[in-house]
JSON list of C-alpha atoms in Angstrom, two decimals:
[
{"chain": "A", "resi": 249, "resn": "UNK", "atom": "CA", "xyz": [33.08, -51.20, 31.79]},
{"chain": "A", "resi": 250, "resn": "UNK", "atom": "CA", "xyz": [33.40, -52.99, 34.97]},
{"chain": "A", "resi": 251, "resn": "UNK", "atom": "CA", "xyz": [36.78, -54.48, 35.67]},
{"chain": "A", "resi": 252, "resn": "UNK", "atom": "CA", "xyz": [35.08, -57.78, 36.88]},
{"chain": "A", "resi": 253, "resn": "UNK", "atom": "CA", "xyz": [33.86, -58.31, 32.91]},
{"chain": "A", "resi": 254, "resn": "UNK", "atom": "CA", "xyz": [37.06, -56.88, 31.53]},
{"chain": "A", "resi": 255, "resn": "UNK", "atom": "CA", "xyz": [39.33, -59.62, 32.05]},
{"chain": "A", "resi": 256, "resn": "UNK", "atom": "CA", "xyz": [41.04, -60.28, 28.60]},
{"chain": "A", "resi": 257, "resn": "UNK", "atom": "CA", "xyz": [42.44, -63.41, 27.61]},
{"chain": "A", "resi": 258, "resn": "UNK", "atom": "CA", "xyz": [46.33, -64.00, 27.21]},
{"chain": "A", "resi": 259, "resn": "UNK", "atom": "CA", "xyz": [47.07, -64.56, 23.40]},
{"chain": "A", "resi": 260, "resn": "UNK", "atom": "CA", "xyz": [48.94, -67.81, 24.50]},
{"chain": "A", "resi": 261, "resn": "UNK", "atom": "CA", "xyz": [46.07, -68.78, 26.63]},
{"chain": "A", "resi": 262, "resn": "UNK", "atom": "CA", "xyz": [43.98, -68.33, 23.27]},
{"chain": "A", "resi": 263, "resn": "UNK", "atom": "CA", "xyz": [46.67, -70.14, 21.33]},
{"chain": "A", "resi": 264, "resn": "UNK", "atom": "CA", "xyz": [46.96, -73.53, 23.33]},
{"chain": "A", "resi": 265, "resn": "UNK", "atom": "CA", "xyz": [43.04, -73.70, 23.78]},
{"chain": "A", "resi": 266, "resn": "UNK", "atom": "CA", "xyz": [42.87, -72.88, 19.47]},
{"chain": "A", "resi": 267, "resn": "UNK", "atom": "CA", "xyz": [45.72, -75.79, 18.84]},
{"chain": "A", "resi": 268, "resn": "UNK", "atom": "CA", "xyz": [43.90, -78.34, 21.75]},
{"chain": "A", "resi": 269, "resn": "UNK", "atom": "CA", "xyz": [39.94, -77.94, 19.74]},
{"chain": "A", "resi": 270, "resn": "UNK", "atom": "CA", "xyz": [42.15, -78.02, 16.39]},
{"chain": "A", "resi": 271, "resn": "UNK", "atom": "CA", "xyz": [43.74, -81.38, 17.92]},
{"chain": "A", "resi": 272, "resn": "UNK", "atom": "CA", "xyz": [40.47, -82.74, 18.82]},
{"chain": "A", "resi": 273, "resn": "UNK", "atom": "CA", "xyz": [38.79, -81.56, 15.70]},
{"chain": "A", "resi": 274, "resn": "UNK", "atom": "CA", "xyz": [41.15, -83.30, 13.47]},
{"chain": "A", "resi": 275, "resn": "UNK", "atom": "CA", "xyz": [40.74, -86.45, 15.48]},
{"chain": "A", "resi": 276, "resn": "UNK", "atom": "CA", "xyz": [37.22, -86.24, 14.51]},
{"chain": "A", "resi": 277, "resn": "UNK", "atom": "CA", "xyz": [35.56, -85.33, 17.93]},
{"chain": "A", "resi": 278, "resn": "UNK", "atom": "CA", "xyz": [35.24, -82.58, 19.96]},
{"chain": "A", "resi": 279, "resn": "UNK", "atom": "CA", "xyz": [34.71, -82.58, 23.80]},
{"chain": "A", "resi": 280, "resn": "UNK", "atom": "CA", "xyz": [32.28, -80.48, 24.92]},
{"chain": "A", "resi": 281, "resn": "UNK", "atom": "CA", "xyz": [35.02, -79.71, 27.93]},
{"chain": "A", "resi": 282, "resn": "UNK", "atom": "CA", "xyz": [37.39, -78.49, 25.10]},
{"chain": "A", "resi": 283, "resn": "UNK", "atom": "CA", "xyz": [34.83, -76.36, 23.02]},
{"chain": "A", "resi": 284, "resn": "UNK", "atom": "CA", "xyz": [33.30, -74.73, 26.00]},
{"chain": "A", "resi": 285, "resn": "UNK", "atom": "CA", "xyz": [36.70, -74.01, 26.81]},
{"chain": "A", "resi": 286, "resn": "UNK", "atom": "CA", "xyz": [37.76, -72.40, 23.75]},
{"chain": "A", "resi": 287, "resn": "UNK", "atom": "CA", "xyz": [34.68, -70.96, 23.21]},
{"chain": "A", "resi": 288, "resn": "UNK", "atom": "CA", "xyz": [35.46, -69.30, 27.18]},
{"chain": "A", "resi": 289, "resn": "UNK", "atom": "CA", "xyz": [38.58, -68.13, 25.47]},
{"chain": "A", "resi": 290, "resn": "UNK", "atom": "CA", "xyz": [37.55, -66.89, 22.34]},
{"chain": "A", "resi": 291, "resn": "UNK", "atom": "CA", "xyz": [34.49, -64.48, 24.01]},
{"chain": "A", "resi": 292, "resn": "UNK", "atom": "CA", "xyz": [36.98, -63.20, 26.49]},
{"chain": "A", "resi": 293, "resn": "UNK", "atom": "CA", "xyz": [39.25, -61.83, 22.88]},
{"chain": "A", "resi": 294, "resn": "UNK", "atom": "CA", "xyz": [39.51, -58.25, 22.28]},
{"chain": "A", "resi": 295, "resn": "UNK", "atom": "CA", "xyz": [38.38, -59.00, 18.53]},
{"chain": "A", "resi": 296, "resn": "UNK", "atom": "CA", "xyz": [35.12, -59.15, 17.56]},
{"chain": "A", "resi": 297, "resn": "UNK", "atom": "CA", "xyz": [35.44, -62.33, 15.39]},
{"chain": "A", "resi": 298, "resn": "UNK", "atom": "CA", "xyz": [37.16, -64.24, 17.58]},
{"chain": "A", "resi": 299, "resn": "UNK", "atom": "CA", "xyz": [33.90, -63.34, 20.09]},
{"chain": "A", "resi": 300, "resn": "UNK", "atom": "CA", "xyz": [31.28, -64.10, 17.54]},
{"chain": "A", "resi": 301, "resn": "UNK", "atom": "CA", "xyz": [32.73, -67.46, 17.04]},
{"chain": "A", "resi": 302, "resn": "UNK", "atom": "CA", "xyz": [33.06, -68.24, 20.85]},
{"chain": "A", "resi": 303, "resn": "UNK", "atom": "CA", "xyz": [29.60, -67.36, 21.10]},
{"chain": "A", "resi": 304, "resn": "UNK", "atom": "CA", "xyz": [28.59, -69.87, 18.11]},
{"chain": "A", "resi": 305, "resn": "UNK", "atom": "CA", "xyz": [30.73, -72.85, 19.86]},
{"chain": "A", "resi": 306, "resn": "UNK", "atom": "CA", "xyz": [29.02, -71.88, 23.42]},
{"chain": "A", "resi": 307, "resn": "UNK", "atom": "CA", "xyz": [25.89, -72.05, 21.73]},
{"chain": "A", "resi": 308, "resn": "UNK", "atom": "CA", "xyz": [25.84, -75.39, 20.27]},
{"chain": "A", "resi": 309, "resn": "UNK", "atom": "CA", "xyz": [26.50, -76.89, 23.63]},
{"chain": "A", "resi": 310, "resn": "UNK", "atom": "CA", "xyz": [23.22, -75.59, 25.39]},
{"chain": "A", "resi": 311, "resn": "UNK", "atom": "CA", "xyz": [20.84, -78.47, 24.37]},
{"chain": "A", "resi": 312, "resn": "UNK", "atom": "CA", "xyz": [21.39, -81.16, 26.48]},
{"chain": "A", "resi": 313, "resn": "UNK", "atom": "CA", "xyz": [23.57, -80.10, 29.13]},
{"chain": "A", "resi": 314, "resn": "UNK", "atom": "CA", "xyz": [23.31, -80.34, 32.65]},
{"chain": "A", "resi": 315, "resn": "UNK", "atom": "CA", "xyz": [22.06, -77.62, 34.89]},
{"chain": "A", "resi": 316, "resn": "UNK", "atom": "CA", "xyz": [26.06, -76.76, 35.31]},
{"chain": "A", "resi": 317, "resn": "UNK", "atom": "CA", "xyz": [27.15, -76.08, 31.94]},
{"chain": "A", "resi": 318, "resn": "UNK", "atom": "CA", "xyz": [23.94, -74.50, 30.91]},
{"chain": "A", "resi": 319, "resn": "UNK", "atom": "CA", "xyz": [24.33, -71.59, 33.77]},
{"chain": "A", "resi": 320, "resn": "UNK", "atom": "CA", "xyz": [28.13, -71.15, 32.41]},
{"chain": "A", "resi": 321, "resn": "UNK", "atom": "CA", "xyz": [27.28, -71.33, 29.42]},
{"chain": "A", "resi": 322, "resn": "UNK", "atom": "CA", "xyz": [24.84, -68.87, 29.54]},
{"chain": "A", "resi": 323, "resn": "UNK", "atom": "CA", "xyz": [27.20, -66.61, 31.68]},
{"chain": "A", "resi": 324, "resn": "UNK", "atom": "CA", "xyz": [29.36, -66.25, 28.82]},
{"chain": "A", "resi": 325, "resn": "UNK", "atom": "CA", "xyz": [27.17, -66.34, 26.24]},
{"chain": "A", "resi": 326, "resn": "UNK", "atom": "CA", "xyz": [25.54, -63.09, 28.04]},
{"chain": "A", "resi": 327, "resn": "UNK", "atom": "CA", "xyz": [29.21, -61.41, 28.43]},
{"chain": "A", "resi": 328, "resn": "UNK", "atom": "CA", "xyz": [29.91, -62.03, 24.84]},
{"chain": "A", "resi": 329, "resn": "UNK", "atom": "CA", "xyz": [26.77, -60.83, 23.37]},
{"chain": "A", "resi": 330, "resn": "UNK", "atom": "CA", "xyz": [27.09, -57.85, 25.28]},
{"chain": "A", "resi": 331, "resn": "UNK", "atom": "CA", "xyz": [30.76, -57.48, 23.84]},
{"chain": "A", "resi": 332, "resn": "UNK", "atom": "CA", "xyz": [29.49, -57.26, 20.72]},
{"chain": "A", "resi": 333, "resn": "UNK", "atom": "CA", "xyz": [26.74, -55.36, 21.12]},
{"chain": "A", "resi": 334, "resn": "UNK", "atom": "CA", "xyz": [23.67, -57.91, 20.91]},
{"chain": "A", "resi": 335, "resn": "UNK", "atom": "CA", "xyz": [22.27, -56.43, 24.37]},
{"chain": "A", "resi": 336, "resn": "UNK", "atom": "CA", "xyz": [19.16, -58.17, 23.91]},
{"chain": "A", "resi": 337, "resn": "UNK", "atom": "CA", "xyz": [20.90, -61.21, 23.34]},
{"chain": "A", "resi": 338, "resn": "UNK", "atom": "CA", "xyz": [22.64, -61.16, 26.07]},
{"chain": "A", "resi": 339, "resn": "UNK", "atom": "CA", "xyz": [19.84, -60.00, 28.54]},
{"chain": "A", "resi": 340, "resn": "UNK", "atom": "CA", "xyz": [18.29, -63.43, 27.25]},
{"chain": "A", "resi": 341, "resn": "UNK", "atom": "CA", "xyz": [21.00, -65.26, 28.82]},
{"chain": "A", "resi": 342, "resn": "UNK", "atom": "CA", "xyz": [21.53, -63.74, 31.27]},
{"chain": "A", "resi": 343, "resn": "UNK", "atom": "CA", "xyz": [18.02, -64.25, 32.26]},
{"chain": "A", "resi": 344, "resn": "UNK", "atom": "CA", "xyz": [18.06, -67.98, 31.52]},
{"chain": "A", "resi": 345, "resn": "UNK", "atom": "CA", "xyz": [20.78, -67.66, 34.64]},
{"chain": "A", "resi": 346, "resn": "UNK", "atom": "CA", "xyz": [18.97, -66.05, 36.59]},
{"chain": "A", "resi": 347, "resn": "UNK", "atom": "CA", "xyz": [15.93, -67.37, 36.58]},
{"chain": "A", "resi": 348, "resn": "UNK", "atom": "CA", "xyz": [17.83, -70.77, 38.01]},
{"chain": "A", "resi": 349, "resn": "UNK", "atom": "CA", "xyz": [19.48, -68.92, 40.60]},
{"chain": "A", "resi": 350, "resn": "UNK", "atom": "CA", "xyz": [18.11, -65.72, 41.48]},
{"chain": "A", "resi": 351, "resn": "UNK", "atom": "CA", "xyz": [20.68, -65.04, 44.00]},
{"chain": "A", "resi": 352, "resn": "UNK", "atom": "CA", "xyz": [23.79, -65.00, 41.56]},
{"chain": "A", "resi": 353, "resn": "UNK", "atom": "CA", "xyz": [25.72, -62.53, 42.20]},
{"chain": "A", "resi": 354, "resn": "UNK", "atom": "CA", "xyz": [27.86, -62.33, 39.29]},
{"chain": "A", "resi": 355, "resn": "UNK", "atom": "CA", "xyz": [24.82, -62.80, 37.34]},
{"chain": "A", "resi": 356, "resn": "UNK", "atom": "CA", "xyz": [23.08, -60.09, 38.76]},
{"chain": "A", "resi": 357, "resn": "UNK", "atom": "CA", "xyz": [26.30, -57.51, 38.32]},
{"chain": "A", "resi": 358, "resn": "UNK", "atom": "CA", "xyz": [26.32, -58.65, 34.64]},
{"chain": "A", "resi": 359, "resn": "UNK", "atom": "CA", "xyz": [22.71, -58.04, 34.10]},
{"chain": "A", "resi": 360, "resn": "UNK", "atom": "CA", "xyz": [22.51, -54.73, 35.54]},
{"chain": "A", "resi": 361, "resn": "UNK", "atom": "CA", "xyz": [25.80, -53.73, 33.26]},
{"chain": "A", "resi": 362, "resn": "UNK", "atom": "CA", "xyz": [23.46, -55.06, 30.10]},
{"chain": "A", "resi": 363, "resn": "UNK", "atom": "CA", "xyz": [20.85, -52.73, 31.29]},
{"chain": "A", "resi": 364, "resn": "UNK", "atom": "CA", "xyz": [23.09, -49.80, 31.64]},
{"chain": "A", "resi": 365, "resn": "UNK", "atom": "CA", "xyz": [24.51, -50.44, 28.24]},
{"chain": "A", "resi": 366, "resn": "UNK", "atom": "CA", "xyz": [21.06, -50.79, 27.07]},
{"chain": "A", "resi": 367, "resn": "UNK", "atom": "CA", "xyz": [19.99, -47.67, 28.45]},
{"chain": "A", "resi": 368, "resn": "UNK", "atom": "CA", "xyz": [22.92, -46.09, 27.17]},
{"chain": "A", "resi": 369, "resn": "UNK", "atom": "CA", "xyz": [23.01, -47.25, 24.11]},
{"chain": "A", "resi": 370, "resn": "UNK", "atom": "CA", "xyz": [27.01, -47.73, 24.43]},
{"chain": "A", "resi": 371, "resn": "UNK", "atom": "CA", "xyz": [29.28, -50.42, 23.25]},
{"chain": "A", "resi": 372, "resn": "UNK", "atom": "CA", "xyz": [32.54, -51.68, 24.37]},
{"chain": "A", "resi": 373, "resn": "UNK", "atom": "CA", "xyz": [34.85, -54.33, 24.79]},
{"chain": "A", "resi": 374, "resn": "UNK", "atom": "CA", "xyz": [35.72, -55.02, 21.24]},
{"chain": "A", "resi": 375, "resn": "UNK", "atom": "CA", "xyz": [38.20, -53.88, 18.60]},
{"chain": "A", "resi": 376, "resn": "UNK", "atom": "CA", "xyz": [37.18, -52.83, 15.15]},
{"chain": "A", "resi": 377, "resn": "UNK", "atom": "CA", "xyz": [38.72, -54.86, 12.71]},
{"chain": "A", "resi": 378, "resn": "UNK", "atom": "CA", "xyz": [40.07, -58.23, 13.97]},
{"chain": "A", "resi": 379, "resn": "UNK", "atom": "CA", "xyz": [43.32, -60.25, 13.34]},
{"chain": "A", "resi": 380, "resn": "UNK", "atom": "CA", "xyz": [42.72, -61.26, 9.81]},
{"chain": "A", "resi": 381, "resn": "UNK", "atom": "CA", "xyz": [46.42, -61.42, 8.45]},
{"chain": "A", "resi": 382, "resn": "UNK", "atom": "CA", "xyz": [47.75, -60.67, 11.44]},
{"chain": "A", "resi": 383, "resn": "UNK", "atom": "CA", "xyz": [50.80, -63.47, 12.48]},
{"chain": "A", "resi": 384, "resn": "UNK", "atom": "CA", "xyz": [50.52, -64.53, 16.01]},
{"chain": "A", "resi": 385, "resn": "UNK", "atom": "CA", "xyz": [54.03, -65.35, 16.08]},
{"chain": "A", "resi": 386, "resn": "UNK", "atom": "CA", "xyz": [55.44, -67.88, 17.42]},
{"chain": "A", "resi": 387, "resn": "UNK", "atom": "CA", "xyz": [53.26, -70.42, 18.82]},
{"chain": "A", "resi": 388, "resn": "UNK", "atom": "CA", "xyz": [53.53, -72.48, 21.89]},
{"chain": "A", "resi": 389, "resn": "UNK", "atom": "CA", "xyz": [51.99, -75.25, 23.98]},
{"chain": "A", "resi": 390, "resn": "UNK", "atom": "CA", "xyz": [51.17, -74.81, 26.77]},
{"chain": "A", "resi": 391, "resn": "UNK", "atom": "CA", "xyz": [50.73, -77.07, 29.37]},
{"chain": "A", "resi": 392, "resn": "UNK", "atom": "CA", "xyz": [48.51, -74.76, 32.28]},
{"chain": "A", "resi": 393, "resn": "UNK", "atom": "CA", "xyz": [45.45, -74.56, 32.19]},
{"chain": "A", "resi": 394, "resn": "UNK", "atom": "CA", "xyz": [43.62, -70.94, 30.73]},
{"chain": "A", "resi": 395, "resn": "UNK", "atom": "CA", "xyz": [44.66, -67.81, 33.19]},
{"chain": "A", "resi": 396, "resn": "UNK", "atom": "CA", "xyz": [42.05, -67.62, 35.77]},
{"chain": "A", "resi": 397, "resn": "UNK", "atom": "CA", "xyz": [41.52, -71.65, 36.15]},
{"chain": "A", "resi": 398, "resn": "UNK", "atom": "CA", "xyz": [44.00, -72.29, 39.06]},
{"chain": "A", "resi": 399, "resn": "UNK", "atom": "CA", "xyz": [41.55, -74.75, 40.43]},
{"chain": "A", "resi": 400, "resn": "UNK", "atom": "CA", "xyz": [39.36, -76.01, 37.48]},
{"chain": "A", "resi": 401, "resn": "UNK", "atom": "CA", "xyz": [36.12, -77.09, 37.58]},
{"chain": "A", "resi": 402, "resn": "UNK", "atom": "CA", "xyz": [34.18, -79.39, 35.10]},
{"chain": "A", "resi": 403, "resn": "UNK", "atom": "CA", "xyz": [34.42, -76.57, 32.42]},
{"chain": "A", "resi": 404, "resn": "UNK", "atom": "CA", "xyz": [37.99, -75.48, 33.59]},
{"chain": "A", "resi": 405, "resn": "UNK", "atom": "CA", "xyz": [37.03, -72.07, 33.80]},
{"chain": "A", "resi": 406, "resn": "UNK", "atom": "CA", "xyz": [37.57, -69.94, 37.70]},
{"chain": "A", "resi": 407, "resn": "UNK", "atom": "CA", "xyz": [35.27, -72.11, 40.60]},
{"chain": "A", "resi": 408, "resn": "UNK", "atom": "CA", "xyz": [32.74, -70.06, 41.23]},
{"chain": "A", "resi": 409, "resn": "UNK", "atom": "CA", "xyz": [33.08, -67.87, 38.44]},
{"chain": "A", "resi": 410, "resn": "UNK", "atom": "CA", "xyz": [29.26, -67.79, 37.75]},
{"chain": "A", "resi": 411, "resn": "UNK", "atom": "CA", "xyz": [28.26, -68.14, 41.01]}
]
């Protein structure tokens, strides 16, 4: 797998974004911020739950956003498909991307790496099993923003990330 696509996130990245949608939930709305952002989290997880329901919150805010969140949405959508094996999945999204900017580099990396793994017919980037019953231990806020977001943009994820 290509190291660019590898990046995994840090449990208590995971665990602050989980406890800040759980927050938001329980108040009785979500921001679309938030969810993207745990949804961000969540496909970057070595566990193939946690990226099947990152995909599901990343896909409920396609309709109706702006050109922005649509591309990164798509991004990740296409990285997380691919991560769990739904190649032609994520070739769809990844060609949503592209077609709105051809000249995306990262977008044009990823793609090719669907291909190959299409070609291939290999898989990675998952664990088999998941973290059902597993204790996360102790549990803290905090108060950064997700690793790789020094700057933030209007998702919070890396500026430029999908560009």
């Amino acid at each position: 797998m290509d190291p660019e696509f590898e990046d995994p996130v840090a449990v208590e990245d995971l665990i602050a974004l989980e406890r800040r949608y759980a927050l938001e939930a329980r108040g009785g709305s979500v921001s679309r911020r938030c969810q993207f952002e745990y949804g961000w989290g969540l496909v970057r997880s070595p566990y193939g739950h946690d990226i099947q329901k990152g995909v599901t919150l990343l896909q409920e805010l396609l309709p109706g956003g702006s050109q922005e969140e649509q591309r990164d949405c798509s991004f990740y959508l296409a990285l997380g498909n691919l991560r769990l094996r739904e190649y032609e999945r994520a070739l769809t999204h990844i060609e949503r991307l592209l077609a709105n900017e051809p000249h995306n580099q990262q977008g044009q990396r990823l793609r090719r790496l669907i291909r190959q793994h299409m070609e291939r017919g290999t898989s990675w980037g998952r664990r088999e099993g998941g973290t059902e019953g597993t204790s996360w231990g102790h549990r803290r806020d905090l108060e950064k923003a997700p690793r790789g977001d020094p700057e933030g943009t209007s998702w919070g994820h890396r500026r430029g990330a999908t560009r």
